[in-house]
Each structure stands twice: as structure tokens, then as C-alpha cells.
mmCIF file of C-alpha atoms and ligand atoms in Angstrom:
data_model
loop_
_atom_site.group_PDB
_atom_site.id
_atom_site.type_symbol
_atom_site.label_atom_id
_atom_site.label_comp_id
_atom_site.label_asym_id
_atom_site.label_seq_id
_atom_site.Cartn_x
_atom_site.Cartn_y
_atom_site.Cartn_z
ATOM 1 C CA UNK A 277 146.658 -57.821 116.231
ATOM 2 C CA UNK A 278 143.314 -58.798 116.637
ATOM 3 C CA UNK A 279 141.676 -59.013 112.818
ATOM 4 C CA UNK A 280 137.734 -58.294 111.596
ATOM 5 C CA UNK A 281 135.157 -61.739 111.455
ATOM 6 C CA UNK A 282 135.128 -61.549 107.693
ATOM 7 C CA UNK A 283 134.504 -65.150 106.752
ATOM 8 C CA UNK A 284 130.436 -65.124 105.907
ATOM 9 C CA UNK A 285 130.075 -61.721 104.971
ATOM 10 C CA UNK A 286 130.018 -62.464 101.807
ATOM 11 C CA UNK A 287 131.147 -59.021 100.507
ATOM 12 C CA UNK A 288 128.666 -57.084 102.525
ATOM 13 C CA UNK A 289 131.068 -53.885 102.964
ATOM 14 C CA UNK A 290 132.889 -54.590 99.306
ATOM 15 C CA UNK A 291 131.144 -52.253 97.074
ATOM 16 C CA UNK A 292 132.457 -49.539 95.047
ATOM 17 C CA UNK A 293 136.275 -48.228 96.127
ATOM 18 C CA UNK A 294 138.422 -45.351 94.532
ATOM 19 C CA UNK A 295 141.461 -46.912 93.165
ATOM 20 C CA UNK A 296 144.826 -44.650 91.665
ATOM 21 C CA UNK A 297 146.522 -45.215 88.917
ATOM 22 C CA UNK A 298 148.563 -47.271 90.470
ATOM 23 C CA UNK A 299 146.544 -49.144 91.999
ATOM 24 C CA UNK A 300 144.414 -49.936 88.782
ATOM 25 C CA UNK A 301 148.221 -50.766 86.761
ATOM 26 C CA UNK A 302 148.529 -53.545 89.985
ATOM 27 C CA UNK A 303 145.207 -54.774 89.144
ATOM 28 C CA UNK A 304 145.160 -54.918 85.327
ATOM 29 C CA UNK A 305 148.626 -56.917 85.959
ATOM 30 C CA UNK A 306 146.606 -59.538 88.504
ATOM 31 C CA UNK A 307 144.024 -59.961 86.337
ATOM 32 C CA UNK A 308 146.418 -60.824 83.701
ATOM 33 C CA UNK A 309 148.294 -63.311 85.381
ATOM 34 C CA UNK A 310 144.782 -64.992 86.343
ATOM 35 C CA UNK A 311 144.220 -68.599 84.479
ATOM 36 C CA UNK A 312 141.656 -67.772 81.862
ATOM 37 C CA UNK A 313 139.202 -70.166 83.353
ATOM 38 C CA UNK A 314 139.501 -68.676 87.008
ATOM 39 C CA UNK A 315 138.994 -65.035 85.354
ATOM 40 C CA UNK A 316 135.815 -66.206 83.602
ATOM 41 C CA UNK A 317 134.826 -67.986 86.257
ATOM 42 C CA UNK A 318 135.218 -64.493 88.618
ATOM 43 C CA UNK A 319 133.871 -62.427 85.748
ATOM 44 C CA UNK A 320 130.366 -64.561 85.576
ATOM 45 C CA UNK A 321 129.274 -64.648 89.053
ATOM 46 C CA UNK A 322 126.007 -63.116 89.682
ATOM 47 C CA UNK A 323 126.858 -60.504 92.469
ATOM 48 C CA UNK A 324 123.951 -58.381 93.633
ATOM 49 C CA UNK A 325 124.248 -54.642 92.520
ATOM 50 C CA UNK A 326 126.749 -52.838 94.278
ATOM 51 C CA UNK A 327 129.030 -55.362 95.175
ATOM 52 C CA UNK A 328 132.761 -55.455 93.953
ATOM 53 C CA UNK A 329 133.176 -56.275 90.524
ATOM 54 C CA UNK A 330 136.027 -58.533 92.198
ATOM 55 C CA UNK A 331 134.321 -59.847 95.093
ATOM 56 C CA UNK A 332 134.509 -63.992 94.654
ATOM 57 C CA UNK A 333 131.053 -65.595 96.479
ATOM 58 C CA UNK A 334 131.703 -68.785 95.740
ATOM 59 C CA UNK A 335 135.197 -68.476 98.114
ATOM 60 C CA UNK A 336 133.933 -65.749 100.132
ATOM 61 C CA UNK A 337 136.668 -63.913 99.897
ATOM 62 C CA UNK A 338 138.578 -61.139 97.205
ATOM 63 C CA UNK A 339 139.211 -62.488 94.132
ATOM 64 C CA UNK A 340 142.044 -59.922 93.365
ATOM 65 C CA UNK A 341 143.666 -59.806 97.248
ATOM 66 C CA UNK A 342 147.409 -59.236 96.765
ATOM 67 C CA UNK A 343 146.362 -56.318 94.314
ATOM 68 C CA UNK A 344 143.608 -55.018 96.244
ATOM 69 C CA UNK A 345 143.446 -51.130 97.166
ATOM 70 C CA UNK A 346 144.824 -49.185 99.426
ATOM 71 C CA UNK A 347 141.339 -48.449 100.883
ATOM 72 C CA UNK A 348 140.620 -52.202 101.314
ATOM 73 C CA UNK A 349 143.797 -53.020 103.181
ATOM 74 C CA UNK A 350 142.382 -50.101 105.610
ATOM 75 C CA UNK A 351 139.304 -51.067 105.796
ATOM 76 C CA UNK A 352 137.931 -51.418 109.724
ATOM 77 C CA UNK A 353 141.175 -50.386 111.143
ATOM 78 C CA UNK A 354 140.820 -46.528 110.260
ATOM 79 C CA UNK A 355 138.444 -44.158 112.338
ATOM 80 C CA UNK A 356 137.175 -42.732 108.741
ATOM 81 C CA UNK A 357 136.629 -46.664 107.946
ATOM 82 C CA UNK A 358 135.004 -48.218 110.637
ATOM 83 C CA UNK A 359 133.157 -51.876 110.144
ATOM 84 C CA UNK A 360 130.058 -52.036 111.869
ATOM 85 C CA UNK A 361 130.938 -55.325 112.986
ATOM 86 C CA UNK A 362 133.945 -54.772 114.890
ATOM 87 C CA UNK A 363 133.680 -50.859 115.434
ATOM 88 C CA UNK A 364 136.535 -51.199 118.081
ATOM 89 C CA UNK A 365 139.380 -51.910 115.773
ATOM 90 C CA UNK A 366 139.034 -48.303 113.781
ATOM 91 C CA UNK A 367 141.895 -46.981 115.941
ATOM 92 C CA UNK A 368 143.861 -45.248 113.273
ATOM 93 C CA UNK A 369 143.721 -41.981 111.664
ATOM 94 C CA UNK A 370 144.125 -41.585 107.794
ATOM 95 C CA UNK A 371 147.202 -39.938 106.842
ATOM 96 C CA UNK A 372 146.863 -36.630 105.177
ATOM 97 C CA UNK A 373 148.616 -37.172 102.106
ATOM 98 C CA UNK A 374 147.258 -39.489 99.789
ATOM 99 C CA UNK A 375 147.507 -40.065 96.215
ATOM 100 C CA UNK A 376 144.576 -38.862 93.576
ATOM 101 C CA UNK A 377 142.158 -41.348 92.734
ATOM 102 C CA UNK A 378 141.395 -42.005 89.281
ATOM 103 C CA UNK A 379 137.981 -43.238 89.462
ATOM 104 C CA UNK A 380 135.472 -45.571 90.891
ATOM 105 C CA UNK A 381 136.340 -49.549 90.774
ATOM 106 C CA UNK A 382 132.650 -51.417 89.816
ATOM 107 C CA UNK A 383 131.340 -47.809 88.255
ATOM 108 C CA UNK A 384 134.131 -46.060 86.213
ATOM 109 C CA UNK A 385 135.953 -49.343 85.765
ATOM 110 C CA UNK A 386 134.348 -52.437 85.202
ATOM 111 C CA UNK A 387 135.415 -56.367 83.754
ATOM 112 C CA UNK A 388 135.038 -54.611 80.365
ATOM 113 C CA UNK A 389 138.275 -52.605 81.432
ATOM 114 C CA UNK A 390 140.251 -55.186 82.523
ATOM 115 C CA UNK A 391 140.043 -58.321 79.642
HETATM 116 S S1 LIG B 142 135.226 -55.598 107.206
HETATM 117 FE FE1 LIG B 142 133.422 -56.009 108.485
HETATM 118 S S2 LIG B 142 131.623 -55.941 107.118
HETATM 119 FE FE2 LIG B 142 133.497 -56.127 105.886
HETATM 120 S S3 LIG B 142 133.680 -58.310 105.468
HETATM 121 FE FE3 LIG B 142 134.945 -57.822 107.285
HETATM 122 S S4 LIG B 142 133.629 -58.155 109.070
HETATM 123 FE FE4 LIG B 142 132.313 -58.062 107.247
HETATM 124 S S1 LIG B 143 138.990 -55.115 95.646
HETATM 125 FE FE1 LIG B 143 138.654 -56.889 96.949
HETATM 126 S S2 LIG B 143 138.701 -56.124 99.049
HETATM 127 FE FE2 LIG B 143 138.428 -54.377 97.685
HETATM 128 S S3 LIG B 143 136.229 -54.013 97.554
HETATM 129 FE FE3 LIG B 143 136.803 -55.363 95.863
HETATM 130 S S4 LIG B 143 136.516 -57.463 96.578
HETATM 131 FE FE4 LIG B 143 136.571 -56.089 98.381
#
């Protein structure tokens, strides 16, 4: 499968995702597991507004990827999630069914949420 050009983006399409409660448990257990040096060391970099709480810019990549959402694992493959980039891969439809989101990752729940 062919896969999106995502190394030097930087984060440019990782802003603010819905996550489920679920999704948040998998997250609050990552974050957890992290050394504490490597979670302050995620937690202090200065990200420009809008950009995941999680996003790492000094490895250009997610800082929380095993536990990432749903939503992110779609991202650019989905017709309702289509990367500018590579508009070609969003070949997929949603499915219907999905589970309720609880909130807003980087607005409803932020670093102070997860320490
Ligand atoms: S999905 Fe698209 S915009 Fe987002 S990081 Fe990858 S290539 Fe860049
Ligand atoms: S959780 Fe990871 S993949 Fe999802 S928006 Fe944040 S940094 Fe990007």
C-alpha cells in the first residue's frame, strides 16, 4: 500500500482530534509508561497554537503513536479525511458506526490531564 510523504511536515495536519474514552484510557496508559525525562521533554516543546499537544518536532513524528486515535490511523486514507498532499489515497469510506467521542485532544484535554 502506497503510504502519505509525512516525514517534514512537521505536524502540519496534527491539530486538535476527538478521542473516546477509550481512546483517552490508551493514552493516559502511554503516557504513563513514558520515562519521566522523555514526557517532560514532549510536554516542553514549544508547538505553535493548534498543533497536537502530542506532536514531537524535534523527531518529526507522534510522540504517543501506538496509542494514537482512531482518527489519526485514518487520516489521508478516508474520503471524509483527505491530505492535501496525497489527495489520491482517500479511497475509503468511514464506517457508520462509530463510538462517541468524549472531547477534544489539545482543547478539552491537555498535558495538565495526563501527568
Ligand atoms: S497526512 Fe499529509 S499533511 Fe499530514 S503529515 Fe502526512 S503528508 Fe503531511
Ligand atoms: S495523536 Fe499523534 S497522530 Fe494524532 S494528532 Fe496528535 S500527534 Fe498527530
Amino acid at each position: 500500500m502506497e503510504t502519505l510523504p509525512c516525514q517534514g511536515c512537521r505536524g502540519l495536519c496534527c491539530g486538535p482530534v476527538s478521542v473516546t474514552a477509550k481512546e483517552l484510557t490508551a493514552i493516559k496508559k502511554k503516557i504513563k509508561s513514558m520515562p519521566k525525562k522523555q514526557k517532560l521533554e514532549l510536554e516542553s516543546q514549544k508547538r505553535f497554537h493548534g498543533t497536537c499537544i502530542f506532536y514531537d518536532l524535534e523527531k518529526d513524528k507522534c510522540g504517543i503513536y501506538s496509542a494514537r486515535p482512531d482518527v489519526c490511523k485514518k487520516f489521508g486514507y478516508y474520503k471524509q479525511l483527505v491530505c492535501f498532499r496525497r489527495p489520491e489515497l482517500a479511497t475509503k469510506s468511514l464506517p457508520l458506526s462509530r463510538e462517541e467521542s468524549v472531547g477534544i485532544l489539545s482543547i478539552d484535554f491537555t498535558w495538565a490531564d495526563f501527568r
